[in-house]
């Protein structure tokens, strides 16, 4: 699954690939935003990503597009 987070005052968004279920990622984001704490996610390689909840501008959680090759008209 692909998780994309927009960080305030940063031009580029943060995108990670994770094997965590959608419900787990959504619960972690909601808990961090509600409590004003740090959002902690783990990517496919086992690396931890920490984002302070106060700087999260937006988030997107969904399936990643794998296997796309070539050009589309």
mmCIF file of C-alpha atoms in Angstrom:
data_model
loop_
_atom_site.group_PDB
_atom_site.id
_atom_site.type_symbol
_atom_site.label_atom_id
_atom_site.label_comp_id
_atom_site.label_asym_id
_atom_site.label_seq_id
_atom_site.Cartn_x
_atom_site.Cartn_y
_atom_site.Cartn_z
ATOM 1 C CA UNK A 1 0.000 0.000 0.000
ATOM 2 C CA UNK A 2 1.151 3.523 -0.709
ATOM 3 C CA UNK A 3 0.912 6.278 1.923
ATOM 4 C CA UNK A 4 1.418 9.900 0.875
ATOM 5 C CA UNK A 5 1.630 12.720 3.426
ATOM 6 C CA UNK A 6 1.716 16.426 2.678
ATOM 7 C CA UNK A 7 3.887 18.312 5.151
ATOM 8 C CA UNK A 8 3.198 21.992 5.799
ATOM 9 C CA UNK A 9 5.793 24.435 4.407
ATOM 10 C CA UNK A 10 7.510 21.666 2.406
ATOM 11 C CA UNK A 11 7.233 21.653 -1.386
ATOM 12 C CA UNK A 12 7.294 17.857 -1.827
ATOM 13 C CA UNK A 13 5.100 15.232 -0.216
ATOM 14 C CA UNK A 14 6.379 12.209 1.686
ATOM 15 C CA UNK A 15 5.503 8.879 0.012
ATOM 16 C CA UNK A 16 6.201 5.449 1.488
ATOM 17 C CA UNK A 17 5.282 1.872 0.598
ATOM 18 C CA UNK A 18 4.117 -0.244 3.521
ATOM 19 C CA UNK A 19 2.763 -3.753 4.050
ATOM 20 C CA UNK A 20 0.550 -2.580 6.940
ATOM 21 C CA UNK A 21 -3.196 -2.921 6.404
ATOM 22 C CA UNK A 22 -5.203 0.196 5.525
ATOM 23 C CA UNK A 23 -7.098 0.079 8.812
ATOM 24 C CA UNK A 24 -3.848 0.077 10.812
ATOM 25 C CA UNK A 25 -2.358 3.024 8.902
ATOM 26 C CA UNK A 26 -5.599 5.004 9.124
ATOM 27 C CA UNK A 27 -5.847 4.370 12.879
ATOM 28 C CA UNK A 28 -2.233 5.491 13.393
ATOM 29 C CA UNK A 29 -2.822 8.727 11.464
ATOM 30 C CA UNK A 30 -6.070 9.483 13.296
ATOM 31 C CA UNK A 31 -4.498 8.782 16.703
ATOM 32 C CA UNK A 32 -1.519 11.044 15.973
ATOM 33 C CA UNK A 33 -3.744 13.882 14.758
ATOM 34 C CA UNK A 34 -6.160 13.569 17.684
ATOM 35 C CA UNK A 35 -3.425 13.438 20.304
ATOM 36 C CA UNK A 36 -1.050 15.927 18.697
ATOM 37 C CA UNK A 37 1.740 13.380 18.902
ATOM 38 C CA UNK A 38 4.125 11.899 16.336
ATOM 39 C CA UNK A 39 2.930 9.721 13.460
ATOM 40 C CA UNK A 40 5.156 6.637 13.181
ATOM 41 C CA UNK A 41 4.929 4.374 10.139
ATOM 42 C CA UNK A 42 7.130 1.469 9.029
ATOM 43 C CA UNK A 43 7.919 0.988 5.343
ATOM 44 C CA UNK A 44 8.432 -2.250 3.363
ATOM 45 C CA UNK A 45 12.119 -2.352 4.268
ATOM 46 C CA UNK A 46 11.507 -2.077 8.009
ATOM 47 C CA UNK A 47 12.555 1.570 8.286
ATOM 48 C CA UNK A 48 10.562 3.818 10.620
ATOM 49 C CA UNK A 49 9.289 7.202 9.483
ATOM 50 C CA UNK A 50 8.344 9.813 12.077
ATOM 51 C CA UNK A 51 6.239 12.889 11.267
ATOM 52 C CA UNK A 52 5.080 15.365 13.942
ATOM 53 C CA UNK A 53 1.269 15.525 13.768
ATOM 54 C CA UNK A 54 1.315 19.326 13.980
ATOM 55 C CA UNK A 55 2.918 19.664 10.531
ATOM 56 C CA UNK A 56 0.724 17.195 8.627
ATOM 57 C CA UNK A 57 -1.226 19.103 5.989
ATOM 58 C CA UNK A 58 -2.986 16.181 4.312
ATOM 59 C CA UNK A 59 -2.735 12.430 3.810
ATOM 60 C CA UNK A 60 -3.640 9.809 1.239
ATOM 61 C CA UNK A 61 -3.787 6.065 1.865
ATOM 62 C CA UNK A 62 -4.433 3.586 -0.929
ATOM 63 C CA UNK A 63 -3.218 0.810 -3.155
ATOM 64 C CA UNK A 64 -0.049 1.475 -5.086
ATOM 65 C CA UNK A 65 0.062 1.106 -8.837
ATOM 66 C CA UNK A 66 2.507 -1.703 -9.538
ATOM 67 C CA UNK A 67 3.363 -3.225 -12.842
ATOM 68 C CA UNK A 68 2.668 -0.242 -15.082
ATOM 69 C CA UNK A 69 5.008 -0.334 -18.018
ATOM 70 C CA UNK A 70 4.942 1.640 -21.230
ATOM 71 C CA UNK A 71 3.044 4.642 -22.431
ATOM 72 C CA UNK A 72 -0.658 5.305 -22.367
ATOM 73 C CA UNK A 73 -2.362 7.459 -24.986
#
